[in-house]
PDB file of C-alpha atoms and ligand atoms in Angstrom:
ATOM      1  CA  MET A   1      -5.245  24.943  -2.831  1.00  0.00           C
ATOM      2  CA  SER A   2      -3.567  21.693  -2.920  1.00  0.00           C
ATOM      3  CA  LYS A   3      -4.867  18.366  -4.641  1.00  0.00           C
ATOM      4  CA  VAL A   4      -4.453  15.249  -3.107  1.00  0.00           C
ATOM      5  CA  PHE A   5      -5.044  10.910  -3.772  1.00  0.00           C
ATOM      6  CA  ILE A   6      -6.355   8.896  -1.276  1.00  0.00           C
ATOM      7  CA  VAL A   7      -6.339   5.199  -1.654  1.00  0.00           C
ATOM      8  CA  ASP A   8      -8.706   2.830   0.352  1.00  0.00           C
ATOM      9  CA  ILE A   9      -6.950  -0.264   0.268  1.00  0.00           C
ATOM     10  CA  ALA A  10     -10.189  -1.770   2.211  1.00  0.00           C
ATOM     11  CA  ARG A  11     -11.756  -1.287  -1.524  1.00  0.00           C
ATOM     12  CA  CYS A  12      -9.158  -2.698  -3.165  1.00  0.00           C
ATOM     13  CA  THR A  13      -9.858  -5.313  -5.293  1.00  0.00           C
ATOM     14  CA  GLY A  14      -6.947  -5.933  -7.090  1.00  0.00           C
ATOM     15  CA  CYS A  15      -8.596  -5.788 -10.548  1.00  0.00           C
ATOM     16  CA  TYR A  16      -5.334  -3.496 -11.551  1.00  0.00           C
ATOM     17  CA  ASN A  17      -7.518  -1.442 -14.180  1.00  0.00           C
ATOM     18  CA  CYS A  18      -6.141   1.900 -12.352  1.00  0.00           C
ATOM     19  CA  GLN A  19      -2.753   0.863 -14.133  1.00  0.00           C
ATOM     20  CA  LEU A  20      -4.223  -0.528 -17.215  1.00  0.00           C
ATOM     21  CA  VAL A  21      -5.796   3.233 -17.703  1.00  0.00           C
ATOM     22  CA  CYS A  22      -2.637   4.521 -17.297  1.00  0.00           C
ATOM     23  CA  LYS A  23      -1.490   3.078 -20.024  1.00  0.00           C
ATOM     24  CA  ASP A  24      -3.392   4.453 -22.138  1.00  0.00           C
ATOM     25  CA  GLU A  25      -3.974   8.034 -21.430  1.00  0.00           C
ATOM     26  CA  HIS A  26      -0.289   7.511 -22.047  1.00  0.00           C
ATOM     27  CA  CYS A  27       1.038   4.993 -24.042  1.00  0.00           C
ATOM     28  CA  GLY A  28       1.791   6.916 -27.654  1.00  0.00           C
ATOM     29  CA  ASN A  29       0.262   9.932 -26.553  1.00  0.00           C
ATOM     30  CA  ASP A  30       2.683  13.127 -26.121  1.00  0.00           C
ATOM     31  CA  TRP A  31       0.847  15.400 -23.741  1.00  0.00           C
ATOM     32  CA  SER A  32       3.644  17.676 -24.056  1.00  0.00           C
ATOM     33  CA  PRO A  33       4.389  19.896 -22.548  1.00  0.00           C
ATOM     34  CA  TYR A  34       2.910  17.721 -19.302  1.00  0.00           C
ATOM     35  CA  ALA A  35       5.433  14.265 -20.521  1.00  0.00           C
ATOM     36  CA  LYS A  36       5.763  12.986 -23.672  1.00  0.00           C
ATOM     37  CA  ALA A  37       4.091   9.296 -24.328  1.00  0.00           C
ATOM     38  CA  GLN A  38       4.854   6.995 -21.900  1.00  0.00           C
ATOM     39  CA  PRO A  39       7.027   3.473 -23.508  1.00  0.00           C
ATOM     40  CA  MET A  40       4.135   0.691 -23.951  1.00  0.00           C
ATOM     41  CA  THR A  41       7.106  -1.199 -21.590  1.00  0.00           C
ATOM     42  CA  GLY A  42       9.192  -0.742 -18.147  1.00  0.00           C
ATOM     43  CA  GLN A  43       7.361   1.957 -17.003  1.00  0.00           C
ATOM     44  CA  PHE A  44       4.194   2.190 -14.666  1.00  0.00           C
ATOM     45  CA  TRP A  45       3.155   5.706 -13.522  1.00  0.00           C
ATOM     46  CA  ALA A  46       0.658   3.960 -11.345  1.00  0.00           C
ATOM     47  CA  LYS A  47       1.438   0.578  -9.896  1.00  0.00           C
ATOM     48  CA  VAL A  48      -0.190  -1.940  -7.962  1.00  0.00           C
ATOM     49  CA  GLU A  49       2.088  -3.452  -5.222  1.00  0.00           C
ATOM     50  CA  GLN A  50       0.745  -7.557  -4.505  1.00  0.00           C
ATOM     51  CA  LYS A  51       2.437  -9.195  -2.053  1.00  0.00           C
ATOM     52  CA  THR A  52       1.524 -11.965  -0.450  1.00  0.00           C
ATOM     53  CA  VAL A  53       1.816 -12.416   3.150  1.00  0.00           C
ATOM     54  CA  GLY A  54       2.007 -14.859   5.717  1.00  0.00           C
ATOM     55  CA  SER A  55       2.612 -18.892   4.848  1.00  0.00           C
ATOM     56  CA  ILE A  56       0.024 -21.808   4.164  1.00  0.00           C
ATOM     57  CA  PRO A  57      -2.819 -22.455   5.660  1.00  0.00           C
ATOM     58  CA  LYS A  58      -2.994 -18.485   6.904  1.00  0.00           C
ATOM     59  CA  VAL A  59      -1.688 -16.519   3.793  1.00  0.00           C
ATOM     60  CA  LYS A  60      -3.113 -13.238   2.754  1.00  0.00           C
ATOM     61  CA  VAL A  61      -2.381 -11.169  -0.461  1.00  0.00           C
ATOM     62  CA  ASN A  62      -2.664  -7.580   0.056  1.00  0.00           C
ATOM     63  CA  TYR A  63      -2.514  -5.097  -2.996  1.00  0.00           C
ATOM     64  CA  THR A  64      -1.447  -1.290  -2.980  1.00  0.00           C
ATOM     65  CA  PRO A  65      -1.681   1.224  -5.862  1.00  0.00           C
ATOM     66  CA  THR A  66       0.589   3.030  -6.064  1.00  0.00           C
ATOM     67  CA  PHE A  67       1.727   6.380  -7.675  1.00  0.00           C
ATOM     68  CA  CYS A  68       4.341   9.683  -8.216  1.00  0.00           C
ATOM     69  CA  ASN A  69       3.340  11.272  -4.345  1.00  0.00           C
ATOM     70  CA  HIS A  70       3.540  14.781  -5.175  1.00  0.00           C
ATOM     71  CA  CYS A  71       5.859  15.108  -2.274  1.00  0.00           C
ATOM     72  CA  LYS A  72       5.615  18.696  -0.419  1.00  0.00           C
ATOM     73  CA  ASN A  73       9.156  17.583   0.546  1.00  0.00           C
ATOM     74  CA  ALA A  74       9.968  16.234  -3.020  1.00  0.00           C
ATOM     75  CA  PRO A  75      13.632  15.504  -3.141  1.00  0.00           C
ATOM     76  CA  CYS A  76      13.518  15.436  -6.874  1.00  0.00           C
ATOM     77  CA  LEU A  77      12.496  19.102  -7.310  1.00  0.00           C
ATOM     78  CA  ALA A  78      15.655  19.559  -5.524  1.00  0.00           C
ATOM     79  CA  ALA A  79      17.512  17.141  -7.424  1.00  0.00           C
ATOM     80  CA  ALA A  80      16.370  18.780 -11.130  1.00  0.00           C
ATOM     81  CA  GLU A  81      18.418  20.948 -12.821  1.00  0.00           C
ATOM     82  CA  ASN A  82      17.702  24.541 -15.349  1.00  0.00           C
ATOM     83  CA  GLY A  83      14.361  24.161 -13.652  1.00  0.00           C
ATOM     84  CA  ALA A  84      13.186  20.356 -14.826  1.00  0.00           C
ATOM     85  CA  VAL A  85      10.967  19.646 -11.784  1.00  0.00           C
ATOM     86  CA  TYR A  86       8.252  22.089 -10.991  1.00  0.00           C
ATOM     87  CA  ARG A  87       5.542  22.162  -8.700  1.00  0.00           C
ATOM     88  CA  ARG A  88       2.181  23.598 -10.228  1.00  0.00           C
ATOM     89  CA  ASP A  89      -0.247  25.441  -7.859  1.00  0.00           C
ATOM     90  CA  ASP A  90      -2.111  23.202  -7.061  1.00  0.00           C
ATOM     91  CA  GLY A  91       0.604  21.240  -5.510  1.00  0.00           C
ATOM     92  CA  LEU A  92       1.167  18.638  -8.919  1.00  0.00           C
ATOM     93  CA  ILE A  93       5.165  17.449  -9.532  1.00  0.00           C
ATOM     94  CA  ILE A  94       5.737  17.601 -12.678  1.00  0.00           C
ATOM     95  CA  ILE A  95       8.258  16.934 -14.530  1.00  0.00           C
ATOM     96  CA  ASP A  96       9.239  19.181 -17.357  1.00  0.00           C
ATOM     97  CA  PRO A  97       9.847  17.015 -20.301  1.00  0.00           C
ATOM     98  CA  GLU A  98      11.454  19.372 -22.015  1.00  0.00           C
ATOM     99  CA  LYS A  99      14.193  20.657 -19.528  1.00  0.00           C
ATOM    100  CA  ALA A 100      14.878  17.334 -18.176  1.00  0.00           C
ATOM    101  CA  ALA A 101      16.181  15.539 -20.905  1.00  0.00           C
ATOM    102  CA  GLY A 102      19.425  13.582 -19.940  1.00  0.00           C
ATOM    103  CA  GLN A 103      18.555  14.666 -16.454  1.00  0.00           C
ATOM    104  CA  LYS A 104      18.725  11.205 -15.424  1.00  0.00           C
ATOM    105  CA  GLN A 105      19.928  11.812 -11.706  1.00  0.00           C
ATOM    106  CA  LEU A 106      16.179  12.473 -11.188  1.00  0.00           C
ATOM    107  CA  VAL A 107      15.382   8.728 -11.279  1.00  0.00           C
ATOM    108  CA  ASP A 108      17.795   8.127  -8.376  1.00  0.00           C
ATOM    109  CA  SER A 109      16.802  10.898  -6.232  1.00  0.00           C
ATOM    110  CA  CYS A 110      12.682   9.334  -5.753  1.00  0.00           C
ATOM    111  CA  PRO A 111      13.476   7.182  -2.744  1.00  0.00           C
ATOM    112  CA  TYR A 112      10.339   5.733  -3.970  1.00  0.00           C
ATOM    113  CA  GLY A 113      10.557   4.593  -7.315  1.00  0.00           C
ATOM    114  CA  ALA A 114       8.308   7.031  -8.998  1.00  0.00           C
ATOM    115  CA  ILE A 115      10.540   8.162 -11.567  1.00  0.00           C
ATOM    116  CA  TYR A 116      11.661   5.967 -14.692  1.00  0.00           C
ATOM    117  CA  TRP A 117      14.055   6.299 -17.314  1.00  0.00           C
ATOM    118  CA  ASN A 118      13.027   6.624 -20.916  1.00  0.00           C
ATOM    119  CA  GLU A 119      16.167   5.122 -22.738  1.00  0.00           C
ATOM    120  CA  ALA A 120      15.753   5.964 -26.732  1.00  0.00           C
ATOM    121  CA  LEU A 121      14.129   9.991 -25.057  1.00  0.00           C
ATOM    122  CA  SER A 122      16.869   9.993 -22.892  1.00  0.00           C
ATOM    123  CA  LEU A 123      14.384  11.258 -20.277  1.00  0.00           C
ATOM    124  CA  PRO A 124      12.744  10.475 -16.827  1.00  0.00           C
ATOM    125  CA  GLN A 125       9.307  10.672 -15.945  1.00  0.00           C
ATOM    126  CA  LYS A 126       6.339   9.543 -14.547  1.00  0.00           C
ATOM    127  CA  CYS A 127       2.434  10.231 -12.928  1.00  0.00           C
ATOM    128  CA  THR A 128       1.965  13.806 -14.020  1.00  0.00           C
ATOM    129  CA  GLY A 129      -1.218  13.879 -11.720  1.00  0.00           C
ATOM    130  CA  CYS A 130      -3.250  13.173 -15.570  1.00  0.00           C
ATOM    131  CA  ALA A 131      -2.700  17.344 -15.618  1.00  0.00           C
ATOM    132  CA  HIS A 132      -3.394  17.748 -19.109  1.00  0.00           C
ATOM    133  CA  LEU A 133      -6.447  16.180 -17.835  1.00  0.00           C
ATOM    134  CA  LEU A 134      -7.610  18.604 -15.233  1.00  0.00           C
ATOM    135  CA  ASP A 135      -5.946  21.936 -16.799  1.00  0.00           C
ATOM    136  CA  ASN A 136      -9.075  20.416 -19.910  1.00  0.00           C
ATOM    137  CA  GLY A 137     -11.439  20.992 -17.472  1.00  0.00           C
ATOM    138  CA  THR A 138     -11.698  16.911 -16.386  1.00  0.00           C
ATOM    139  CA  ALA A 139     -12.304  16.362 -12.447  1.00  0.00           C
ATOM    140  CA  VAL A 140     -10.021  13.928 -12.110  1.00  0.00           C
ATOM    141  CA  PRO A 141      -6.973  11.467 -12.787  1.00  0.00           C
ATOM    142  CA  ARG A 142      -7.765   8.716 -15.585  1.00  0.00           C
ATOM    143  CA  CYS A 143      -6.939   6.280 -13.033  1.00  0.00           C
ATOM    144  CA  VAL A 144      -9.239   7.577 -10.774  1.00  0.00           C
ATOM    145  CA  GLU A 145     -11.964   7.705 -12.797  1.00  0.00           C
ATOM    146  CA  ALA A 146     -11.647   4.193 -13.209  1.00  0.00           C
ATOM    147  CA  CYS A 147     -11.800   3.028 -10.091  1.00  0.00           C
ATOM    148  CA  PRO A 148     -14.414   0.435 -10.253  1.00  0.00           C
ATOM    149  CA  THR A 149     -14.947   0.207  -6.189  1.00  0.00           C
ATOM    150  CA  ASP A 150     -14.919   4.025  -5.190  1.00  0.00           C
ATOM    151  CA  ALA A 151     -11.179   2.967  -4.170  1.00  0.00           C
ATOM    152  CA  LEU A 152      -9.232   6.096  -4.958  1.00  0.00           C
ATOM    153  CA  ILE A 153     -10.091   9.698  -5.036  1.00  0.00           C
ATOM    154  CA  PHE A 154      -8.725  12.815  -5.943  1.00  0.00           C
ATOM    155  CA  GLY A 155      -9.970  16.592  -4.839  1.00  0.00           C
ATOM    156  CA  GLU A 156      -9.210  19.357  -2.650  1.00  0.00           C
ATOM    157  CA  GLU A 157      -7.225  18.649   0.434  1.00  0.00           C
ATOM    158  CA  SER A 158      -9.657  21.442   2.010  1.00  0.00           C
ATOM    159  CA  ASP A 159     -12.997  19.290   0.955  1.00  0.00           C
ATOM    160  CA  LEU A 160     -11.431  15.673   2.482  1.00  0.00           C
ATOM    161  CA  LYS A 161     -10.880  16.417   5.959  1.00  0.00           C
ATOM    162  CA  GLU A 162     -13.688  13.666   6.458  1.00  0.00           C
ATOM    163  CA  GLN A 163     -11.816  11.030   4.416  1.00  0.00           C
ATOM    164  CA  LEU A 164      -8.322  11.725   5.407  1.00  0.00           C
ATOM    165  CA  ALA A 165      -8.841  11.363   8.904  1.00  0.00           C
ATOM    166  CA  GLY A 166      -6.882   8.976  10.217  1.00  0.00           C
ATOM    167  CA  ALA A 167      -5.545   8.340   6.311  1.00  0.00           C
ATOM    168  CA  ALA A 168      -1.516   7.157   6.386  1.00  0.00           C
ATOM    169  CA  THR A 169       0.721   8.267   3.833  1.00  0.00           C
ATOM    170  CA  LEU A 170       3.704   5.294   2.707  1.00  0.00           C
ATOM    171  CA  ARG A 171       7.467   5.293   4.934  1.00  0.00           C
ATOM    172  CA  PRO A 172       6.191   8.123   6.633  1.00  0.00           C
ATOM    173  CA  GLU A 173       9.983   8.146   8.069  1.00  0.00           C
ATOM    174  CA  LEU A 174      10.926   9.637   4.983  1.00  0.00           C
ATOM    175  CA  GLY A 175       9.418  12.924   6.436  1.00  0.00           C
ATOM    176  CA  LEU A 176       8.632  13.910   2.326  1.00  0.00           C
ATOM    177  CA  ALA A 177       4.730  14.961   3.109  1.00  0.00           C
ATOM    178  CA  PRO A 178       3.380  12.796   0.590  1.00  0.00           C
ATOM    179  CA  GLN A 179       0.229  14.288  -0.706  1.00  0.00           C
ATOM    180  CA  VAL A 180      -0.991  10.498  -1.583  1.00  0.00           C
ATOM    181  CA  TYR A 181      -3.319   9.415   1.627  1.00  0.00           C
ATOM    182  CA  TYR A 182      -4.267   5.623   2.367  1.00  0.00           C
ATOM    183  CA  ARG A 183      -7.210   4.403   4.237  1.00  0.00           C
ATOM    184  CA  HIS A 184      -6.869   0.800   5.911  1.00  0.00           C
ATOM    185  CA  LEU A 185      -3.249  -0.075   5.553  1.00  0.00           C
ATOM    186  CA  PRO A 186      -3.058  -3.513   6.327  1.00  0.00           C
ATOM    187  CA  GLY A 187      -1.132  -4.622   9.806  1.00  0.00           C
ATOM    188  CA  GLN A 188       1.147  -7.680  10.232  1.00  0.00           C
ATOM    189  CA  PHE A 189      -1.217 -10.592  10.930  1.00  0.00           C
ATOM    190  CA  ILE A 190      -0.208 -13.370  13.666  1.00  0.00           C
ATOM    191  CA  GLY A 191      -2.090 -16.874  12.848  1.00  0.00           C
ATOM    192  CA  GLY A 192      -2.848 -20.170  14.073  1.00  0.00           C
ATOM    193  CA  THR A 193      -5.073 -23.469  14.726  1.00  0.00           C
ATOM    194  CA  VAL A 194      -5.183 -25.569  17.630  1.00  0.00           C
ATOM    195  CA  TYR A 195      -6.245 -29.519  18.556  1.00  0.00           C
ATOM    196  CA  ASP A 196      -6.252 -31.537  20.705  1.00  0.00           C
ATOM    197  CA  PRO A 197      -2.935 -34.162  19.380  1.00  0.00           C
ATOM    198  CA  GLU A 198      -4.928 -37.174  21.172  1.00  0.00           C
ATOM    199  CA  GLU A 199      -8.833 -36.679  20.589  1.00  0.00           C
ATOM    200  CA  GLU A 200      -7.544 -35.579  17.356  1.00  0.00           C
ATOM    201  CA  GLU A 201     -10.254 -33.043  17.058  1.00  0.00           C
ATOM    202  CA  ILE A 202      -9.916 -29.159  17.228  1.00  0.00           C
ATOM    203  CA  ILE A 203     -10.427 -27.067  20.478  1.00  0.00           C
ATOM    204  CA  GLU A 204     -12.742 -24.254  19.855  1.00  0.00           C
ATOM    205  CA  GLY A 205     -12.951 -21.641  22.235  1.00  0.00           C
ATOM    206  CA  ALA A 206      -9.395 -21.644  23.916  1.00  0.00           C
ATOM    207  CA  LYS A 207      -8.491 -18.081  25.087  1.00  0.00           C
ATOM    208  CA  CYS A 208      -5.941 -16.435  22.650  1.00  0.00           C
ATOM    209  CA  ARG A 209      -3.430 -13.958  24.858  1.00  0.00           C
ATOM    210  CA  LEU A 210      -0.911 -12.557  22.379  1.00  0.00           C
ATOM    211  CA  LEU A 211       0.974 -10.026  24.353  1.00  0.00           C
ATOM    212  CA  SER A 212       4.278  -6.885  23.062  1.00  0.00           C
ATOM    213  CA  GLY A 213       5.538  -4.166  24.612  1.00  0.00           C
ATOM    214  CA  GLY A 214       3.055  -3.594  27.573  1.00  0.00           C
ATOM    215  CA  LYS A 215      -0.366  -4.350  25.612  1.00  0.00           C
ATOM    216  CA  THR A 216      -2.833  -7.501  25.202  1.00  0.00           C
ATOM    217  CA  TRP A 217      -4.579  -8.437  22.309  1.00  0.00           C
ATOM    218  CA  ILE A 218      -7.271 -11.671  22.835  1.00  0.00           C
ATOM    219  CA  ASP A 219      -8.923 -13.655  20.484  1.00  0.00           C
ATOM    220  CA  TYR A 220     -10.902 -17.121  21.040  1.00  0.00           C
ATOM    221  CA  SER A 221     -10.375 -20.522  19.026  1.00  0.00           C
ATOM    222  CA  ASP A 222     -12.967 -20.580  16.005  1.00  0.00           C
ATOM    223  CA  ASP A 223     -14.957 -23.027  14.874  1.00  0.00           C
ATOM    224  CA  PHE A 224     -12.753 -24.439  12.711  1.00  0.00           C
ATOM    225  CA  GLY A 225      -9.868 -24.599  16.285  1.00  0.00           C
ATOM    226  CA  ASP A 226      -8.281 -20.830  14.025  1.00  0.00           C
ATOM    227  CA  PHE A 227      -7.309 -17.844  15.906  1.00  0.00           C
ATOM    228  CA  TRP A 228      -6.140 -14.780  13.829  1.00  0.00           C
ATOM    229  CA  PHE A 229      -4.807 -11.418  15.165  1.00  0.00           C
ATOM    230  CA  LYS A 230      -4.727  -9.538  12.292  1.00  0.00           C
ATOM    231  CA  ASP A 231      -4.043  -5.943  11.691  1.00  0.00           C
ATOM    232  CA  LEU A 232      -0.879  -5.928  14.085  1.00  0.00           C
ATOM    233  CA  PRO A 233       2.299  -3.695  14.671  1.00  0.00           C
ATOM    234  CA  GLU A 234       5.841  -4.948  13.559  1.00  0.00           C
ATOM    235  CA  GLY A 235       7.384  -5.959  16.733  1.00  0.00           C
ATOM    236  CA  LYS A 236       8.119  -9.414  18.441  1.00  0.00           C
ATOM    237  CA  PHE A 237       4.941 -10.961  21.103  1.00  0.00           C
ATOM    238  CA  SER A 238       4.507 -13.687  22.812  1.00  0.00           C
ATOM    239  CA  LEU A 239       1.409 -16.235  22.947  1.00  0.00           C
ATOM    240  CA  VAL A 240      -0.441 -17.915  25.535  1.00  0.00           C
ATOM    241  CA  ILE A 241      -2.721 -20.376  24.631  1.00  0.00           C
ATOM    242  CA  THR A 242      -5.019 -21.543  27.700  1.00  0.00           C
ATOM    243  CA  ALA A 243      -8.298 -23.985  27.344  1.00  0.00           C
ATOM    244  CA  LYS A 244     -10.253 -25.886  29.261  1.00  0.00           C
ATOM    245  CA  GLY A 245      -8.990 -29.109  30.326  1.00  0.00           C
ATOM    246  CA  TYR A 246      -5.754 -28.830  28.821  1.00  0.00           C
ATOM    247  CA  LYS A 247      -1.784 -27.352  29.998  1.00  0.00           C
ATOM    248  CA  ASP A 248      -1.467 -23.896  28.908  1.00  0.00           C
ATOM    249  CA  VAL A 249       0.721 -23.564  26.128  1.00  0.00           C
ATOM    250  CA  ASN A 250       3.572 -20.015  25.479  1.00  0.00           C
ATOM    251  CA  ILE A 251       5.428 -19.479  22.472  1.00  0.00           C
ATOM    252  CA  GLU A 252       7.613 -16.615  23.104  1.00  0.00           C
ATOM    253  CA  ASP A 253       9.539 -14.749  20.098  1.00  0.00           C
ATOM    254  CA  ILE A 254       7.263 -14.233  17.503  1.00  0.00           C
ATOM    255  CA  SER A 255       7.944 -11.982  15.204  1.00  0.00           C
ATOM    256  CA  THR A 256       6.063  -9.849  12.509  1.00  0.00           C
ATOM    257  CA  ILE A 257       9.058  -7.738  11.075  1.00  0.00           C
ATOM    258  CA  GLY A 258       9.369  -7.668   7.881  1.00  0.00           C
ATOM    259  CA  ASP A 259       5.960 -10.471   6.726  1.00  0.00           C
ATOM    260  CA  CYS A 260       3.468 -11.847   8.784  1.00  0.00           C
ATOM    261  CA  VAL A 261       3.194 -15.260  10.719  1.00  0.00           C
ATOM    262  CA  SER A 262       1.073 -18.340  10.186  1.00  0.00           C
ATOM    263  CA  LEU A 263       2.583 -20.910  13.281  1.00  0.00           C
ATOM    264  CA  GLY A 264       0.285 -23.546  12.298  1.00  0.00           C
ATOM    265  CA  ASP A 265      -1.288 -26.377  13.750  1.00  0.00           C
ATOM    266  CA  ILE A 266      -1.261 -25.858  17.595  1.00  0.00           C
ATOM    267  CA  PRO A 267      -1.359 -29.387  20.123  1.00  0.00           C
ATOM    268  CA  MET A 268      -2.864 -28.457  23.600  1.00  0.00           C
ATOM    269  CA  GLU A 269      -2.393 -31.823  25.561  1.00  0.00           C
ATOM    270  CA  LYS A 270      -4.954 -32.659  28.046  1.00  0.00           C
ATOM    271  CA  LYS A 271      -3.967 -31.855  32.084  1.00  0.00           C
TER     272      LYS A 271
HETATM  273  S1  SF4 B   1      -8.349   0.293 -10.161  1.00  0.00           S
HETATM  274 FE1  SF4 B   1      -9.464   0.883  -8.123  1.00  0.00          FE
HETATM  275  S2  SF4 B   1     -10.125  -1.481  -6.939  1.00  0.00           S
HETATM  276 FE2  SF4 B   1      -9.026  -1.601  -8.909  1.00  0.00          FE
HETATM  277  S3  SF4 B   1      -6.773  -2.193  -8.764  1.00  0.00           S
HETATM  278 FE3  SF4 B   1      -6.575   0.261  -8.774  1.00  0.00          FE
HETATM  279  S4  SF4 B   1      -7.205   1.004  -7.090  1.00  0.00           S
HETATM  280 FE4  SF4 B   1      -7.486  -1.242  -6.886  1.00  0.00          FE
HETATM  281  S1  SF4 B   2       7.021  10.673  -5.551  1.00  0.00           S
HETATM  282 FE1  SF4 B   2       9.227  10.949  -6.082  1.00  0.00          FE
HETATM  283  S2  SF4 B   2       8.596  11.922  -7.943  1.00  0.00           S
HETATM  284 FE2  SF4 B   2       7.139  11.860  -7.057  1.00  0.00          FE
HETATM  285  S3  SF4 B   2       7.352  13.913  -5.996  1.00  0.00           S
HETATM  286 FE3  SF4 B   2       8.053  12.765  -4.193  1.00  0.00          FE
HETATM  287  S4  SF4 B   2      10.964  12.205  -4.418  1.00  0.00           S
HETATM  288 FE4  SF4 B   2       9.392  13.392  -6.518  1.00  0.00          FE
HETATM  289  S1  SF4 B   3      -3.241  10.231 -12.284  1.00  0.00           S
HETATM  290 FE1  SF4 B   3      -2.851   9.827 -14.017  1.00  0.00          FE
HETATM  291  S2  SF4 B   3      -0.704   9.606 -14.931  1.00  0.00           S
HETATM  292 FE2  SF4 B   3      -0.923   9.441 -12.793  1.00  0.00          FE
HETATM  293  S3  SF4 B   3      -1.017   7.069 -12.289  1.00  0.00           S
HETATM  294 FE3  SF4 B   3      -3.198   7.933 -12.507  1.00  0.00          FE
HETATM  295  S4  SF4 B   3      -3.609   8.269 -15.031  1.00  0.00           S
HETATM  296 FE4  SF4 B   3      -1.879   7.682 -14.515  1.00  0.00          FE
END
């Protein structure tokens, strides 16, 4: 038996409900032996990461809800003394609030930053998967139940094969086998607008060819002269723009490493 979370980024509107209800469930509520109360400030067991990518005029805001990943190869478990972190039969990773007292090293053991330090209680704390609810017959954690767009799914891994197909995890290079999966994680984008400086008009239907590592992506400028390549990997690209009656435009060394790219207004000279 192994429970998984699935987050569908395409359905997430960034409403922060998951973050709020986690607070409602755990702040001021001592659910020992699962967890002691989460403090009112400073901890986000469910955290919606907001990232603005690109630059004016091509800007996008991405929302990524994050939680403890309940990793199969959990370094927090290895870093715990006295069995203070354990894996349940359903796969959820729990910090024992009695045994973990004083074990501040657990905070640094999690490369996802999912463990917080409760100074008042001298206790590391994190998402419990709402195990206290599951053990009392509730089908899903509070955050999942509260998501208005069904962007969050929780259930048996074996029952969710279809939804898990093609899903990714955060930072897979760490090799921790996270049990929180993501669908439709946004890739990088490159966008711009082509125009004729002489006529002071945008150019519609310009063919934009993006090249990187032997791969080619094609888009055509729309009614506003805009082209927009979405869901690109991080890397270096070159762009060739062609339009009937105009000289070709070549732009080299476009990097999507670390951010999306707005190329702004691109003039095309008449032949
Ligand atoms: S509640 Fe659902 S839609 Fe709202 S931020 Fe969380 S995952 Fe996204
Ligand atoms: S995300 Fe961090 S706290 Fe959660 S199981 Fe993995 S290593 Fe442990
Ligand atoms: S599963 Fe429960 S503890 Fe974990 S983030 Fe969701 S509401 Fe918070």
